Tab-separated table of C-alpha atoms in Angstrom:
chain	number	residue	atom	x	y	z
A	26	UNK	CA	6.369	-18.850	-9.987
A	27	UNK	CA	3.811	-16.563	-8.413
A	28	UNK	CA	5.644	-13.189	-7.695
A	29	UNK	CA	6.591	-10.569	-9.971
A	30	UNK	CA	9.080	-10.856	-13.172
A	31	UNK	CA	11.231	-8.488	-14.735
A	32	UNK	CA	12.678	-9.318	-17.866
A	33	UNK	CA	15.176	-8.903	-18.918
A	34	UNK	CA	17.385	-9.055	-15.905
A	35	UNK	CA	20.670	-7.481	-17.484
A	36	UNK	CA	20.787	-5.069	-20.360
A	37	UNK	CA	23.590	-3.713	-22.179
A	38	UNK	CA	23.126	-0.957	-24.270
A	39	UNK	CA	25.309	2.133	-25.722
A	40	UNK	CA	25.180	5.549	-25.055
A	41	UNK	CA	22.070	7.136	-27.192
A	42	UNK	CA	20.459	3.864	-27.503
A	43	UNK	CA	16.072	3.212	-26.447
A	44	UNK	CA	15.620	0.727	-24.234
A	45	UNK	CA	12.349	-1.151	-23.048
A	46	UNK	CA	11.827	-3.290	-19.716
A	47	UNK	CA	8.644	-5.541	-18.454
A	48	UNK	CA	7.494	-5.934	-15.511
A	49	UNK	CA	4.937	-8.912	-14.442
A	50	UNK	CA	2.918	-8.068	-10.815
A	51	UNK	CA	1.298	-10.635	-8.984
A	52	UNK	CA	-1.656	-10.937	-10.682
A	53	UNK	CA	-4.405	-9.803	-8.337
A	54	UNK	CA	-2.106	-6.571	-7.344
A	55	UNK	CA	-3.956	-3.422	-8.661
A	56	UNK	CA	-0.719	-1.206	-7.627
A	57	UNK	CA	2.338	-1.315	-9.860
A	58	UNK	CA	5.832	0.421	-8.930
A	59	UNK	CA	9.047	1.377	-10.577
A	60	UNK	CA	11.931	2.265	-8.611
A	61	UNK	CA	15.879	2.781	-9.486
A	62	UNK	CA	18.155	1.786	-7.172
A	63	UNK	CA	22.411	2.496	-7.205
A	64	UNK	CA	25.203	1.266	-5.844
A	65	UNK	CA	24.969	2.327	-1.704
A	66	UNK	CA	21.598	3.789	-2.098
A	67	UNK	CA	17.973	2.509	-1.477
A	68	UNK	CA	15.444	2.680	-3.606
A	69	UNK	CA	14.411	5.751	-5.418
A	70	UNK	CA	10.246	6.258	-6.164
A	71	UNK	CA	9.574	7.018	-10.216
A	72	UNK	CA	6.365	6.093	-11.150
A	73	UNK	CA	3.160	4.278	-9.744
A	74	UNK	CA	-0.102	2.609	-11.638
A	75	UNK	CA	-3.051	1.556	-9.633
A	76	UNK	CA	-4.843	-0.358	-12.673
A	77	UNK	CA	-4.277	1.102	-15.544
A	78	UNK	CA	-3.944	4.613	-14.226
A	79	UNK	CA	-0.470	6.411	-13.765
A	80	UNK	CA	-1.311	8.337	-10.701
A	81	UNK	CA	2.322	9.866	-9.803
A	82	UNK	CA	5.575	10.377	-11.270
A	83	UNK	CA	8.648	11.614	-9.259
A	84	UNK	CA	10.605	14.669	-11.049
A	85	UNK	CA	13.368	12.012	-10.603
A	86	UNK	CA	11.497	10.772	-14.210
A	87	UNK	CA	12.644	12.890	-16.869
A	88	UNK	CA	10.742	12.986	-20.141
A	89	UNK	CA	13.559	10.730	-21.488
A	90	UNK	CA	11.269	8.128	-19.074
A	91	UNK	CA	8.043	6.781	-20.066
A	92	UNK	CA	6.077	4.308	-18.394
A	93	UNK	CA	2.951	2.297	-19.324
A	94	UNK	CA	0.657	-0.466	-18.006
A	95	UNK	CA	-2.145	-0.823	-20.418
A	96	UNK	CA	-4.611	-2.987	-19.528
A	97	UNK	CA	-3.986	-2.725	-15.896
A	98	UNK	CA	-1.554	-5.676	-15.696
A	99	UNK	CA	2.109	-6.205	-17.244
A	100	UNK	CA	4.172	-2.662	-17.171
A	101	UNK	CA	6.505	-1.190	-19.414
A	102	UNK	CA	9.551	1.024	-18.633
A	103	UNK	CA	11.012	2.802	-21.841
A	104	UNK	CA	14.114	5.090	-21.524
A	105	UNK	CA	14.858	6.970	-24.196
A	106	UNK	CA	18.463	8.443	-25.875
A	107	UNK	CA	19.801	6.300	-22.362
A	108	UNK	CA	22.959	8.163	-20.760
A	109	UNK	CA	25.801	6.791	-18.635
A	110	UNK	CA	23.920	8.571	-15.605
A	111	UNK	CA	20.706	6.187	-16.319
A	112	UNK	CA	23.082	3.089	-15.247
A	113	UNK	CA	21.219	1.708	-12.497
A	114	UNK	CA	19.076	-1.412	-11.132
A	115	UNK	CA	15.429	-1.106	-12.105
A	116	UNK	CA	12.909	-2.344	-9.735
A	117	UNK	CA	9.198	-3.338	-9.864
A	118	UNK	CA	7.319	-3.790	-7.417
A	119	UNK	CA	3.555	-4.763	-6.679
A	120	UNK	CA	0.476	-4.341	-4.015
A	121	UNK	CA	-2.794	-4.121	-3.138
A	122	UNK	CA	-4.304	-0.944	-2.584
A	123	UNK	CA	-5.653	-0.909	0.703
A	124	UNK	CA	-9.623	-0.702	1.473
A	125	UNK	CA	-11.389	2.352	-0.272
A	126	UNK	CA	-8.057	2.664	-2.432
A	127	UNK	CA	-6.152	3.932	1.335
A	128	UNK	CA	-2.686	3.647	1.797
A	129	UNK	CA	-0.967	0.210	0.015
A	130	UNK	CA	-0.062	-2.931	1.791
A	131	UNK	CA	3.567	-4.077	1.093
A	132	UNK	CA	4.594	-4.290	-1.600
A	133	UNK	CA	6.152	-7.449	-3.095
A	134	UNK	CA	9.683	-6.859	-5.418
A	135	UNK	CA	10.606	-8.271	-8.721
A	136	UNK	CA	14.211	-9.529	-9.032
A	137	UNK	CA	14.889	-6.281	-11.426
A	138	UNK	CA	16.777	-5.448	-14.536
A	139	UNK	CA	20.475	-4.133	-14.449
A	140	UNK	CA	20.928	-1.524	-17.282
A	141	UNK	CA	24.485	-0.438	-17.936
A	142	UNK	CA	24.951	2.270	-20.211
A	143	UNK	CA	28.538	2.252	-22.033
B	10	UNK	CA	16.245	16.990	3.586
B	11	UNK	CA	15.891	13.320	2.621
B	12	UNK	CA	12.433	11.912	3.293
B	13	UNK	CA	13.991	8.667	5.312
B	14	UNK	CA	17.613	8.600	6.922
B	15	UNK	CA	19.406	5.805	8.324
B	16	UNK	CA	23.136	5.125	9.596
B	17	UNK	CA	24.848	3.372	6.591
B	18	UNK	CA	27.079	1.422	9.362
B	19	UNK	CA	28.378	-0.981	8.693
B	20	UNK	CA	27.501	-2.368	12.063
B	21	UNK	CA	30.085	-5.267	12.740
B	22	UNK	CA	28.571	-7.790	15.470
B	23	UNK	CA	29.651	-11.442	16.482
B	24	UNK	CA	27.125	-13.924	16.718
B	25	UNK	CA	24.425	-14.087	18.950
B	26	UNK	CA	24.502	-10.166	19.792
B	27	UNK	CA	21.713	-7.613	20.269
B	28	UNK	CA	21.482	-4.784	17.788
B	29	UNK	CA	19.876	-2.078	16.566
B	30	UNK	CA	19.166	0.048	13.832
B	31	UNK	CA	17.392	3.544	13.995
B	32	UNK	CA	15.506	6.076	11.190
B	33	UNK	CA	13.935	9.212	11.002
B	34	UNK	CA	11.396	10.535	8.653
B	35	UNK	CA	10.298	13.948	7.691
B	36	UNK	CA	7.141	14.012	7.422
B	37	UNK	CA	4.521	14.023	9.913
B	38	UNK	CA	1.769	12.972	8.022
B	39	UNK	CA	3.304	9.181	7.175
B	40	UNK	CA	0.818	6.496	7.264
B	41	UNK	CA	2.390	3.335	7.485
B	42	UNK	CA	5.818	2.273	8.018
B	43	UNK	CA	8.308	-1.266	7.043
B	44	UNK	CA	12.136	-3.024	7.416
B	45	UNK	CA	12.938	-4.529	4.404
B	46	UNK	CA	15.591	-6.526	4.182
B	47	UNK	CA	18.318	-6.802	0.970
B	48	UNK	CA	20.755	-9.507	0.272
B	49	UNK	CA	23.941	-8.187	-1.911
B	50	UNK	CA	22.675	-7.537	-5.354
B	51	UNK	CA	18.955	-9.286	-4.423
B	52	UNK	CA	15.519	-7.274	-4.298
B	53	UNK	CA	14.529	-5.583	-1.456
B	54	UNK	CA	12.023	-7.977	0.857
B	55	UNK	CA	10.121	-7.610	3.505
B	56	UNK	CA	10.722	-7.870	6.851
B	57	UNK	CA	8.034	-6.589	9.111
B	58	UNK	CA	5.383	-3.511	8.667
B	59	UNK	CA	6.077	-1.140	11.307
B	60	UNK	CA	2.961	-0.881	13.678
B	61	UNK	CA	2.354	2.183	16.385
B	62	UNK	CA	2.379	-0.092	19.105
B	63	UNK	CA	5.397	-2.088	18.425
B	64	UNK	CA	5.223	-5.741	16.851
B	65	UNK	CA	7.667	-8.739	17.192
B	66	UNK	CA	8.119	-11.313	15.023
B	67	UNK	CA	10.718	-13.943	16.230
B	68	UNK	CA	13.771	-12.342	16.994
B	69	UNK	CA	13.225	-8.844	15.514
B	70	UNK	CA	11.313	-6.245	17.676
B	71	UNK	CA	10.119	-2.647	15.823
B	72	UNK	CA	8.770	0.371	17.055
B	73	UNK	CA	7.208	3.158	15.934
B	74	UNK	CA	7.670	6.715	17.678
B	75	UNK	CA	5.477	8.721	15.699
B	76	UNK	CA	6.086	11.921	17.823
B	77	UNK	CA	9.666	11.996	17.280
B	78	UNK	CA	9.564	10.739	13.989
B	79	UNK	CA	11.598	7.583	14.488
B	80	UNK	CA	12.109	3.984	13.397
B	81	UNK	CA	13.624	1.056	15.368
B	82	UNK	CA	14.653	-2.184	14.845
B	83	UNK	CA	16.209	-4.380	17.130
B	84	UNK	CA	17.700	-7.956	16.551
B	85	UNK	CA	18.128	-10.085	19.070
B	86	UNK	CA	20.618	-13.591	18.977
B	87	UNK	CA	22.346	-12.536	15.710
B	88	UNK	CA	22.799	-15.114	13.346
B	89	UNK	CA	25.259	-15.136	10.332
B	90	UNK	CA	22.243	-15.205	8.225
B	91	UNK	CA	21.147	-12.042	9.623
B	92	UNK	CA	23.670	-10.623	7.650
B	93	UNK	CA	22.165	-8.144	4.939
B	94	UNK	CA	21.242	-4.209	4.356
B	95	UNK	CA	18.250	-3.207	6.405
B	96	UNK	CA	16.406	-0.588	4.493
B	97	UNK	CA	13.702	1.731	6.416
B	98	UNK	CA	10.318	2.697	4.396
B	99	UNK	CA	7.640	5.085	4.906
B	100	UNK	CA	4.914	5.071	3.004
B	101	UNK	CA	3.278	8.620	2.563
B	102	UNK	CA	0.264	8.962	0.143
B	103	UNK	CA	1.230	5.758	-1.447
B	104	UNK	CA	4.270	7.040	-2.624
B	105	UNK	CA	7.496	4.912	-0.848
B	106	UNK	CA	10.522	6.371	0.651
B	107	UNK	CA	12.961	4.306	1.341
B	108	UNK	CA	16.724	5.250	3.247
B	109	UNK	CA	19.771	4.040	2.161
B	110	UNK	CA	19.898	1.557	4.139
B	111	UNK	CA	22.445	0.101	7.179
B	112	UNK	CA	24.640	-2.792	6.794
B	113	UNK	CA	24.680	-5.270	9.333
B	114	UNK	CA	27.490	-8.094	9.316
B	115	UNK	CA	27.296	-10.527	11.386
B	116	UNK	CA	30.726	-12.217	11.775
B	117	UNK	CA	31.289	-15.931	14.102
């Protein structure tokens, strides 16, 4: 399978608790997403990496929230001391920046991980 | 203000109907512009980018109304597959907004 992986796809975890996500791109995407997405609700931007580089976060990422994507490929999503408010579907999603680094193509969607927070 | 708002619905349509879906966006300075479509507890895909001089692709029609700030698609011959969440997204400075979406049912 050639699109993008999340892993894992559910996680349980208790109140307090750190928890880590992956996220795969397609591997000749240069731009990396993470989105959260509830119940009724689209969407919502957090974080993007073109390469390596973390060029925006949304305020929506509280410094419980860190994101990496070392060496420009796989990314990782760590939430820290998670809350029942951090309950949510996590998305990843990747795309090609578009010529001269412009505006991104579409962007392609992983099958995301479910966190519930008890 | 949001950055992207659509009419939840649920629009409720029999087979084979024409419908549409509408969105606004706030800001002016957008640069590019997509439907993406997003089965019950599935990942958002895509549907169609959004291009300033209108684009079909099959039975789906979009346009782009960049003065007014507006998003359209329309469906044409419904089918039961058709049923789904249409989500609007505008892409501004490579950051993506998307709206809640609008739920579109499609019933025999």
């Amino acid at each position: 399978d050639t699109g993008v992986s999340q892993d894992p796809r559910h996680k349980i975890t208790k109140r307090g608790q750190n928890v880590t996500f992956r996220c795969d791109p397609i591997s000749e995407h240069n731009r990396l997403y993470w989105y959260r997405q509830t119940l009724g609700q689209g969407p919502e931007f957090l974080t993007y990496f073109q390469n390596e580089a973390q060029l925006e976060k949304s305020r929506l990422l509280s410094d419980r929230f860190s994101a990496e994507r070392p060496k420009g490929s796989f990314s990782t999503l760590e939430i820290q001391r998670t809350e029942q408010g951090d309950s949510a579907m996590y998305l990843c999603a990747s795309s090609l920046a578009g010529t001269a680094g412009g505006p991104s193509n579409e962007q392609f969607f992983g099958p995301g991980t479910r966190l519930t927070v008890l | 203000r949001k950055e992207v708002e659509q009419d939840p619905g649920p629009f409720n349509v029999p087979e084979g109907a024409t419908v549409a879906f509408n969105c606004t966006y706030s800001n002016s300075a957008s640069q590019s512009f997509f439907w993406y479509r997003q089965d019950c507890r599935k990942e958002p895909k895509l549907l169609m980018s959004v291009y300033s001089s209108g684009n079909e692709d099959g039975r789906f029609t979009a346009q782009l109304n960049r003065a007014s700030q507006y998003i359209s698609l329309l469906i044409r011959d419904s089918k039961l597959s058709d049923s789904a969440t249409y989500l609007c997204v505008v892409n501004n400075f490579n950051k993506f907004y998307f709206g809640s979406g609008t739920k579109l049912n499609v019933k025999p």
